[in-house]
PDB file of C-alpha atoms and ligand atoms in Angstrom:
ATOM      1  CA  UNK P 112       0.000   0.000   0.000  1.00  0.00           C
ATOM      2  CA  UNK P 113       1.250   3.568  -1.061  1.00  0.00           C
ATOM      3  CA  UNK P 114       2.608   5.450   2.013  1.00  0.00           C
ATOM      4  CA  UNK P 115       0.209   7.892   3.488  1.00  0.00           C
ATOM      5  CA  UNK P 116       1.228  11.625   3.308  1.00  0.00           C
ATOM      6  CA  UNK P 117      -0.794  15.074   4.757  1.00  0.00           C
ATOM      7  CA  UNK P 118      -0.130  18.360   2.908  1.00  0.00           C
ATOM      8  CA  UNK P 119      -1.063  20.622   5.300  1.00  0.00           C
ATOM      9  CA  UNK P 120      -2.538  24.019   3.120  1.00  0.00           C
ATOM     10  CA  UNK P 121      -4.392  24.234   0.088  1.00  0.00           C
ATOM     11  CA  UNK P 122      -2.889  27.564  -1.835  1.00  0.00           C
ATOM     12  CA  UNK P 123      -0.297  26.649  -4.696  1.00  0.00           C
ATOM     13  CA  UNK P 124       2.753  25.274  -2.992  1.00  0.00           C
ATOM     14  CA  UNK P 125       0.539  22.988  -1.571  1.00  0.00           C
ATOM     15  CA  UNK P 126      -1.292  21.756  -4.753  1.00  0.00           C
ATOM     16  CA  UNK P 127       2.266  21.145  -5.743  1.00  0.00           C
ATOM     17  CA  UNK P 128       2.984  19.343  -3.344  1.00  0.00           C
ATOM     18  CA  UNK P 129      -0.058  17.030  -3.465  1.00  0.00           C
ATOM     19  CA  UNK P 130       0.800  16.706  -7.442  1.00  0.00           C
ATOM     20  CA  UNK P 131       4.567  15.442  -7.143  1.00  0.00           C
ATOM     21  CA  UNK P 132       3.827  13.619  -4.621  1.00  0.00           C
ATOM     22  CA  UNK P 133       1.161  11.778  -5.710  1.00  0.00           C
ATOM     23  CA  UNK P 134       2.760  11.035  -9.217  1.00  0.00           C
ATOM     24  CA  UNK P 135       6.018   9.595  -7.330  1.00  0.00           C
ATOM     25  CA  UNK P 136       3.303   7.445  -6.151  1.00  0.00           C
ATOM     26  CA  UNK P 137       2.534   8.130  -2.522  1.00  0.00           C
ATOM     27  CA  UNK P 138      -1.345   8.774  -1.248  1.00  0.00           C
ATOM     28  CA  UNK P 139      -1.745  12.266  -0.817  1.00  0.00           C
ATOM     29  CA  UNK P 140      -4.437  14.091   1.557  1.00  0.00           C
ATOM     30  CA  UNK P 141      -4.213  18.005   1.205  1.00  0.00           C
ATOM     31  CA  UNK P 142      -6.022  19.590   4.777  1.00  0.00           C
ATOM     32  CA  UNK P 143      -7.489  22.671   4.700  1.00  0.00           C
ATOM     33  CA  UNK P 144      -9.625  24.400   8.128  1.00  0.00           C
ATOM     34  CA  UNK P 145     -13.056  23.481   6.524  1.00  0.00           C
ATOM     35  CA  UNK P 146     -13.387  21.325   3.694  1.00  0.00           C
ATOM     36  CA  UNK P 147     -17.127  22.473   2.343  1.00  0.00           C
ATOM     37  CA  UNK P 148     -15.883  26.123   2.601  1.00  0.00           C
ATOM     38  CA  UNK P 149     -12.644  25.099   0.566  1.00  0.00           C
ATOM     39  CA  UNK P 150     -14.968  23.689  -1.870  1.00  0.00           C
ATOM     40  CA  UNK P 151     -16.910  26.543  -2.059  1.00  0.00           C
ATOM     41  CA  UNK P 152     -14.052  28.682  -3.297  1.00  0.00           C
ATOM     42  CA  UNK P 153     -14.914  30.092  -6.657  1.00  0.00           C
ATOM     43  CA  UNK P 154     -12.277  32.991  -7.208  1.00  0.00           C
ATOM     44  CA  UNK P 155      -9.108  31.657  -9.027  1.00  0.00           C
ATOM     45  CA  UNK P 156      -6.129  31.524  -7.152  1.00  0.00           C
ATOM     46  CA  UNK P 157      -3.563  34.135  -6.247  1.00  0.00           C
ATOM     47  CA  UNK P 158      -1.601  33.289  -9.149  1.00  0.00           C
ATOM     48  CA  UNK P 159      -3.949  33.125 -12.114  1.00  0.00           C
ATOM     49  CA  UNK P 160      -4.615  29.389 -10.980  1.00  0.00           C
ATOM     50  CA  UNK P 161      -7.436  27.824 -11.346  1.00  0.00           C
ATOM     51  CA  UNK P 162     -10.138  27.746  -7.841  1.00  0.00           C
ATOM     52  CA  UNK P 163      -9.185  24.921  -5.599  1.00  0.00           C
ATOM     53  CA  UNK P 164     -12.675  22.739  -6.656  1.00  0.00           C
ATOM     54  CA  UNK P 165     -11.326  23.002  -9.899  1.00  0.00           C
ATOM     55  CA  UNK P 166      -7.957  21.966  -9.365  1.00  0.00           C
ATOM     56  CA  UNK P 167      -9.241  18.719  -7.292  1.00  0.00           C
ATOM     57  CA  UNK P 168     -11.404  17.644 -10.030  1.00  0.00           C
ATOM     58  CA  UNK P 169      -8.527  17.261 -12.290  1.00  0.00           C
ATOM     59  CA  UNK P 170      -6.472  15.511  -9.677  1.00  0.00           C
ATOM     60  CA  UNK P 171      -9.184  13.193  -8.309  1.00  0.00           C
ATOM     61  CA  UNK P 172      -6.446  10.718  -6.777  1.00  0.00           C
ATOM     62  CA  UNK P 173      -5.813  13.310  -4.363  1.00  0.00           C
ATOM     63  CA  UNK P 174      -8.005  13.752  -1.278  1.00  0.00           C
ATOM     64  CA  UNK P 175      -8.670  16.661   0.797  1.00  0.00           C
ATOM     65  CA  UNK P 176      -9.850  16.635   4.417  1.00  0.00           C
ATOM     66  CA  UNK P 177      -9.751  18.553   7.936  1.00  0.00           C
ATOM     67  CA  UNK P 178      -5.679  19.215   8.601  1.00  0.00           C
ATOM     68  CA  UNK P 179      -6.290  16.773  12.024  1.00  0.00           C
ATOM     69  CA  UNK P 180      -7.795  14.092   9.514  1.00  0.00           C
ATOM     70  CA  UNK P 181      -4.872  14.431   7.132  1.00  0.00           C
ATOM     71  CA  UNK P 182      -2.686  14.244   9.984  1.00  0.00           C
ATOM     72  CA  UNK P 183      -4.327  11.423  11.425  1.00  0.00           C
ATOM     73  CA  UNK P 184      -3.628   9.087   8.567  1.00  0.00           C
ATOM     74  CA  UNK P 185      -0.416  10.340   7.502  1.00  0.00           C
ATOM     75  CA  UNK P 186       3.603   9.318   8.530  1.00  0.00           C
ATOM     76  CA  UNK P 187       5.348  11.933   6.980  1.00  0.00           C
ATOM     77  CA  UNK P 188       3.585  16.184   7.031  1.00  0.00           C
ATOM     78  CA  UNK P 189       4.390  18.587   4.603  1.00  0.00           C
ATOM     79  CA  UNK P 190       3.532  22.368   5.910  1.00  0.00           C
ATOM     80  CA  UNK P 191       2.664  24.295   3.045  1.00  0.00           C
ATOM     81  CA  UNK P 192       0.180  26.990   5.230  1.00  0.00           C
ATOM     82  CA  UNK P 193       0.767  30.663   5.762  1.00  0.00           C
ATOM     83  CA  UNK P 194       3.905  30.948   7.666  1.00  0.00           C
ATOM     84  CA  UNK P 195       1.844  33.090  10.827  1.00  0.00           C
ATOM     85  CA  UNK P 196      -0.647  30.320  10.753  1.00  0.00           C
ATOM     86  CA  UNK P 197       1.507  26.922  10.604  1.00  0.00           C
ATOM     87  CA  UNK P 198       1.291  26.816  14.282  1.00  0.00           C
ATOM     88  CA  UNK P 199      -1.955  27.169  14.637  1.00  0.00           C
ATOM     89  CA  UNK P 200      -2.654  24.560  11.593  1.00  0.00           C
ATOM     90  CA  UNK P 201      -0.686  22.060  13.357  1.00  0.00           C
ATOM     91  CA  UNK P 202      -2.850  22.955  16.738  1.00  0.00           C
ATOM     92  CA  UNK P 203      -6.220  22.350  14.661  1.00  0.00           C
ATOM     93  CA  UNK P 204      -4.127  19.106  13.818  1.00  0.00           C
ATOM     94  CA  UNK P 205      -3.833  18.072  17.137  1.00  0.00           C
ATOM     95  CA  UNK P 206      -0.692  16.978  19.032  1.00  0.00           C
ATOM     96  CA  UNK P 207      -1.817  13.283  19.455  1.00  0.00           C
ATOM     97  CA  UNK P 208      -1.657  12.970  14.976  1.00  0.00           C
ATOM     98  CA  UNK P 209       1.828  14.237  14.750  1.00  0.00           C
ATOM     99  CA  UNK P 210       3.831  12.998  17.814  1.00  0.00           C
ATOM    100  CA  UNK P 211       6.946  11.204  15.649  1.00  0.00           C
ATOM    101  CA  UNK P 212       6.428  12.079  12.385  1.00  0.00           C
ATOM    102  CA  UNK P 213       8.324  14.071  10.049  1.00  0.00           C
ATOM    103  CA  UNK P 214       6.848  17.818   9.229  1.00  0.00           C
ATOM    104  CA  UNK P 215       8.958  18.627   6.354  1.00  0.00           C
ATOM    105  CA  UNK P 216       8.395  22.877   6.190  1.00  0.00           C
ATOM    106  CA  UNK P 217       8.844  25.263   3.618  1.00  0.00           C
ATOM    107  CA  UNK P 218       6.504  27.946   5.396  1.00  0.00           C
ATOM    108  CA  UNK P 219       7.789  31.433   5.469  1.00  0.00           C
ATOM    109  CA  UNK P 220       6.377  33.940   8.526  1.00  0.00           C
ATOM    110  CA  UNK P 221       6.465  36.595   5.907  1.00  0.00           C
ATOM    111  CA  UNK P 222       4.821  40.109   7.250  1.00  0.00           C
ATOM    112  CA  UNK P 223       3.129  42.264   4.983  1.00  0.00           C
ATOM    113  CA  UNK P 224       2.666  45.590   6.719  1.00  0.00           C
ATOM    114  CA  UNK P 225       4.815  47.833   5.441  1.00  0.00           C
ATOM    115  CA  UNK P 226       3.913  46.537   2.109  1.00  0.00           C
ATOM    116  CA  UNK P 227       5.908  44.661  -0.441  1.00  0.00           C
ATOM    117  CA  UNK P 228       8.612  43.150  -0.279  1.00  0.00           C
ATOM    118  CA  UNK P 229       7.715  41.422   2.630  1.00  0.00           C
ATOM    119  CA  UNK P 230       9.976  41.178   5.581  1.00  0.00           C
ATOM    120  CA  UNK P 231      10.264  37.824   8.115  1.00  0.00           C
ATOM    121  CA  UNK P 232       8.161  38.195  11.118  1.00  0.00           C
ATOM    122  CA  UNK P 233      10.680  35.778  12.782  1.00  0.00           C
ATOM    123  CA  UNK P 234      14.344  35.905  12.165  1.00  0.00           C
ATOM    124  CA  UNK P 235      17.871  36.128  12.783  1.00  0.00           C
ATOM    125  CA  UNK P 236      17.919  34.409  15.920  1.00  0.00           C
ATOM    126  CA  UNK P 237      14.995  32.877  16.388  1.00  0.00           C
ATOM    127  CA  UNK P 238      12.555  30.891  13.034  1.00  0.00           C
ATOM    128  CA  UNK P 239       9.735  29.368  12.161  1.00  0.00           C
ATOM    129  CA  UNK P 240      10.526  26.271  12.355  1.00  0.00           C
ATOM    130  CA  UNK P 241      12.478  26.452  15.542  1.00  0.00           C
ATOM    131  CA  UNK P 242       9.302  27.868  16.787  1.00  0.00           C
ATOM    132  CA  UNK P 243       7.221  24.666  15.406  1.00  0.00           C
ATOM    133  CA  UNK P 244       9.652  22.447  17.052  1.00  0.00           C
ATOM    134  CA  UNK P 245       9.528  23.941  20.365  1.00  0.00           C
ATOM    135  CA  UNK P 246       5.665  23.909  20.471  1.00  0.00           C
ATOM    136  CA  UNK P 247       5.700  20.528  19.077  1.00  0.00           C
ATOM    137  CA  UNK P 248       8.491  18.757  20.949  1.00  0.00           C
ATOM    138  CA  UNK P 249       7.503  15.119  19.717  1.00  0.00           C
ATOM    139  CA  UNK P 250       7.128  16.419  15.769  1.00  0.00           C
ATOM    140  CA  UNK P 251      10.381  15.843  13.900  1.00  0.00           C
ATOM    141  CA  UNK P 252      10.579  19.234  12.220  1.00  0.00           C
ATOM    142  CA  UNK P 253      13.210  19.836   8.940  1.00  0.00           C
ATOM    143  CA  UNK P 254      13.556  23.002   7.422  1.00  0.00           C
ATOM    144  CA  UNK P 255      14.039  23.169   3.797  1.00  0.00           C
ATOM    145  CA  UNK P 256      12.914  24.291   0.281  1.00  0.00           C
ATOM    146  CA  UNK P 257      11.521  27.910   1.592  1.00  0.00           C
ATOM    147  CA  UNK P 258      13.799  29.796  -0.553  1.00  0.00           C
ATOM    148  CA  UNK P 259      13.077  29.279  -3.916  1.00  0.00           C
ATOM    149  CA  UNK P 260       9.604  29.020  -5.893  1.00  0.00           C
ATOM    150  CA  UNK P 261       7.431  25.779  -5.452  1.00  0.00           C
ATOM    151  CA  UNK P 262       8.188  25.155  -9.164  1.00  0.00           C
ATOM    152  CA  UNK P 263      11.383  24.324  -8.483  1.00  0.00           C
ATOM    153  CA  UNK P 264      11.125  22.815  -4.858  1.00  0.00           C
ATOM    154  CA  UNK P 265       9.353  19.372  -6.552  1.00  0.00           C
ATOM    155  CA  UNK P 266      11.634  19.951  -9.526  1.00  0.00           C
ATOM    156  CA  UNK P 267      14.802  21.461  -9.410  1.00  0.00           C
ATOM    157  CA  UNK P 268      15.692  20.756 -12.983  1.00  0.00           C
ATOM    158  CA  UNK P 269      13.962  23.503 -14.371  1.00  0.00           C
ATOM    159  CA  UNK P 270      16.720  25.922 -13.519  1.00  0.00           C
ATOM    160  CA  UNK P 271      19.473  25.188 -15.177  1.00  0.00           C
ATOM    161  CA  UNK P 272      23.294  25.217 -13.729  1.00  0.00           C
ATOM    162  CA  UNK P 273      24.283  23.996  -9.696  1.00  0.00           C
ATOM    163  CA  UNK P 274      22.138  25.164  -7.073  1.00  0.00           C
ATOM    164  CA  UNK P 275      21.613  23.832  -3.892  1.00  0.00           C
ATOM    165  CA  UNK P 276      19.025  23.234  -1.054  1.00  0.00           C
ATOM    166  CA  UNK P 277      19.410  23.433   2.736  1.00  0.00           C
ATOM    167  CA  UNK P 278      18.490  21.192   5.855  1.00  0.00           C
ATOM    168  CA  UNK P 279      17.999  21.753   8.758  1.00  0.00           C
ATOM    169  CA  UNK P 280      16.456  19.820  12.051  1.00  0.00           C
ATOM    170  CA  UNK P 281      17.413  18.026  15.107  1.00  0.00           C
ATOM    171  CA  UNK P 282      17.221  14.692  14.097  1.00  0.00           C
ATOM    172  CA  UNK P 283      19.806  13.341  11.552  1.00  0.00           C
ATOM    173  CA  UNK P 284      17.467  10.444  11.288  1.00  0.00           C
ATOM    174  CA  UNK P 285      14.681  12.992  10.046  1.00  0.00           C
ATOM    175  CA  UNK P 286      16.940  14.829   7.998  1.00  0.00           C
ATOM    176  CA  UNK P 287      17.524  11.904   5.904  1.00  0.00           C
ATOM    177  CA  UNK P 288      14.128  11.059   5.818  1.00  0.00           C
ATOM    178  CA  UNK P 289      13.416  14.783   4.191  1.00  0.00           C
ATOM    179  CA  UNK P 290      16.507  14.543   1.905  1.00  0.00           C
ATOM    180  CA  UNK P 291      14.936  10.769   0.267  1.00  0.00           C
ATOM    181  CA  UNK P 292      11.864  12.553  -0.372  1.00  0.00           C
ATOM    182  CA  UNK P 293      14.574  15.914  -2.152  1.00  0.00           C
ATOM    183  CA  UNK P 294      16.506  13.044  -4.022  1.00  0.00           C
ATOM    184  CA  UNK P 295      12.502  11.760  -5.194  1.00  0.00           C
ATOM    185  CA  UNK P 296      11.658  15.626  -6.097  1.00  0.00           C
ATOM    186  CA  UNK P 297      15.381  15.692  -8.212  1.00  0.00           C
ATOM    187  CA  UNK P 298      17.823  16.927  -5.946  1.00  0.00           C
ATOM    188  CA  UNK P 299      21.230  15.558  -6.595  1.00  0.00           C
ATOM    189  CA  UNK P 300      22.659  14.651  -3.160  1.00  0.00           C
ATOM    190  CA  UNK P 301      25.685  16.764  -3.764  1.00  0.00           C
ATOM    191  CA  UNK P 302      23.697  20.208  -3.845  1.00  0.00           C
ATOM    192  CA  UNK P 303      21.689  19.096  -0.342  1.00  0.00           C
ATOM    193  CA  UNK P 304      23.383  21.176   2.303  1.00  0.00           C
ATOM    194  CA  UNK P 305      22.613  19.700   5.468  1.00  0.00           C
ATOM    195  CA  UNK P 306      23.276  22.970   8.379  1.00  0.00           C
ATOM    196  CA  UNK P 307      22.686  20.912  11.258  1.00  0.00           C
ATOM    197  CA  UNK P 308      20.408  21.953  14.150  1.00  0.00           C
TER     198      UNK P 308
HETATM  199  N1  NAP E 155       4.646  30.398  -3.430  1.00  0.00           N
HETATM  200  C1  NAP E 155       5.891  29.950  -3.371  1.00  0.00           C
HETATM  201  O1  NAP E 155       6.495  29.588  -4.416  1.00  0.00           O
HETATM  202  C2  NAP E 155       6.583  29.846  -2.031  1.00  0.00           C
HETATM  203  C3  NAP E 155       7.970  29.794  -1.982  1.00  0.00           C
HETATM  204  C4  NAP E 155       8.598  29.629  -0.745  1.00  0.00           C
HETATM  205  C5  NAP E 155       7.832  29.494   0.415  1.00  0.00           C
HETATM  206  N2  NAP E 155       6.471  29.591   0.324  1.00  0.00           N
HETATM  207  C6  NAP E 155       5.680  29.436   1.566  1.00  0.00           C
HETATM  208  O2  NAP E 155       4.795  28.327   1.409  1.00  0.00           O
HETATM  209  C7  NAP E 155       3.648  28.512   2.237  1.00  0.00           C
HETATM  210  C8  NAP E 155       2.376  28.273   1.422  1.00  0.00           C
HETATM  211  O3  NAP E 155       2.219  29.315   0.459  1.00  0.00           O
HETATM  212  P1  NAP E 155       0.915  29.384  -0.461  1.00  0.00           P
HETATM  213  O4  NAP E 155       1.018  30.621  -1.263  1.00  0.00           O
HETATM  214  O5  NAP E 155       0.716  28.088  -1.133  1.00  0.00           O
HETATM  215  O6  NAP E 155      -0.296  29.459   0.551  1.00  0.00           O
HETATM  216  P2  NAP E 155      -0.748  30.544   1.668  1.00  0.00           P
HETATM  217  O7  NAP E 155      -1.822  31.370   1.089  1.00  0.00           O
HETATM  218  O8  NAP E 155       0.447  31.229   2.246  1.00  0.00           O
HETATM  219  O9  NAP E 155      -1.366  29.568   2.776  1.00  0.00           O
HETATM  220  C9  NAP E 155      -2.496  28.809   2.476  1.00  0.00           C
HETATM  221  C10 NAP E 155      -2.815  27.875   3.613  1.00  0.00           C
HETATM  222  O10 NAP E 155      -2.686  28.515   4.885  1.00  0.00           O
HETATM  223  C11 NAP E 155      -3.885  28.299   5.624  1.00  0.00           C
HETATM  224  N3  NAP E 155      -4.209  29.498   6.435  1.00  0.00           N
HETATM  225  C12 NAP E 155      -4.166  30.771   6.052  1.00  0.00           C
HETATM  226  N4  NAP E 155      -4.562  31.581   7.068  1.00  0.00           N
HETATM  227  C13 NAP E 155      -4.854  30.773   8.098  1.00  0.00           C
HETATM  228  C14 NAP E 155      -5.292  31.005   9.433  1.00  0.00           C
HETATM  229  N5  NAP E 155      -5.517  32.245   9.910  1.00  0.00           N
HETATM  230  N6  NAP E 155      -5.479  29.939  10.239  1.00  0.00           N
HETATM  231  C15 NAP E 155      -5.250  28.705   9.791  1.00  0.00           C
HETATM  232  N7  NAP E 155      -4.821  28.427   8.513  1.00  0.00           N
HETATM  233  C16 NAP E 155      -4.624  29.444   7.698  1.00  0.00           C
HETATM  234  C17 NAP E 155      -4.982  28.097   4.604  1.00  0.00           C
HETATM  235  O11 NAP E 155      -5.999  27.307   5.181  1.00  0.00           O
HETATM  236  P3  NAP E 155      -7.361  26.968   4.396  1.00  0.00           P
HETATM  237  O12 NAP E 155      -7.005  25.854   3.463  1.00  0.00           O
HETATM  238  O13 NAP E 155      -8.277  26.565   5.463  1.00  0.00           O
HETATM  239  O14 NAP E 155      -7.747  28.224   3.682  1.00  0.00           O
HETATM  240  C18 NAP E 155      -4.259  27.387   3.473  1.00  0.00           C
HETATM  241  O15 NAP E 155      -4.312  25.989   3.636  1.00  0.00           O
HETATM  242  C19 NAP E 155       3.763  29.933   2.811  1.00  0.00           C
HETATM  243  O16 NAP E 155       4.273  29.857   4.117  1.00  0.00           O
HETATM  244  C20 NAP E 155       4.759  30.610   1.871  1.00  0.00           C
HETATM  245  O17 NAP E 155       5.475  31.659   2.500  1.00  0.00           O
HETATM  246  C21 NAP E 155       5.833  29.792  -0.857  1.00  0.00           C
END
């Protein structure tokens, strides 16, 4: 049976996600907060993509649920929510669906008020994801893939030349998890830069 795998967030890194994932073969549940009112979306996405009803139609292997039912099932997370949210996502989650499993996050806590560019809500010496892993203590949190577009996360081939990819966690034994699942996407093993803890 195909591994079970939650992407947590339903905007376009997410649907992504869900796509690569599911044509590398693994069974993919997207969550969302409230599946009739993601359904009920009707407004293209941010992007010029198509609404989300109309994106699951044409990918009707994939299944979309509450983010604690996608959690529930899953062994490995992907957070693909709005960086100031993730935490509460994985709250509406629940603690008891992701105690040892692998949240592989690409979220960025990108603040908007002064306008665009964004800047990071959390930085420098604190992050997102250390913030995840110290509300989650039992998740297995590894940081990777937030700097470049979601393109090119699932497929780095479409940019030509070297370019590389970071890790980052505190488990090794997660971190290679997360890099078999870069290696799937097309990441060469010698551009994964693994920055420890
Ligand atoms: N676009 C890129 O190429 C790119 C590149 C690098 C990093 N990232 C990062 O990837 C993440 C996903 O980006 P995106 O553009 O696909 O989606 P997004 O619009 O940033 O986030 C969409 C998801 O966040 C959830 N969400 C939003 N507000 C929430 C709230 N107040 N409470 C709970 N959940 C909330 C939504 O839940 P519902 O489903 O319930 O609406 C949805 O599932 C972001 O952190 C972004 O910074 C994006």
């Amino acid at each position: 049976m195909a591994q079970k795998i939650a992407v947590l967030g339903t905007g376009i890194v997410g649907q992504t996600f869900a796509e690569r994932l599911t044509a590398l073969g693994y069974s993919v549940t997207i969550g969302t907060r409230n599946v009739a009112d993601t359904l009920a979306k009707t407004a293209p996405g941010p992007y010029g993509n198509p609404p989300f009803s109309d994106w699951l139609k044409a990918n009707e292997s994939i299944s979309l649920a509450t983010f604690a039912e996608a959690a529930q099932e899953a062994s490995v997370l992907f957070n693909c929510t709005k960086g100031d949210a993730s935490i509460e996502v994985l709250a509406l989650a629940g603690v008891e669906n992701l105690s040892g499993k692998l949240l592989i996050d690409m979220a960025n806590p990108l603040d908007f008020s002064n306008g665009f560019p964004p800047s990071l809500s959390v930085c420098n010496t604190n992050s997102l994801a250390e913030e995840i892993q110290r509300a989650f203590p039992t998740l297995n949190v590894v940081k990777t893939l937030n700097t470049m577009n979601a393109s090119l996360m699932v497929n780095p081939t479409l940019l030509s030349g070297e370019h590389t990819v970071f890790v980052s966690g505190n488990s090794s034994q997660a971190k290679e998890e997360a890099i078999e699942f870069l290696k799937a996407f097309g990441w060469k093993q010698a551009s994964i830069i693994d920055l420890g803890i």
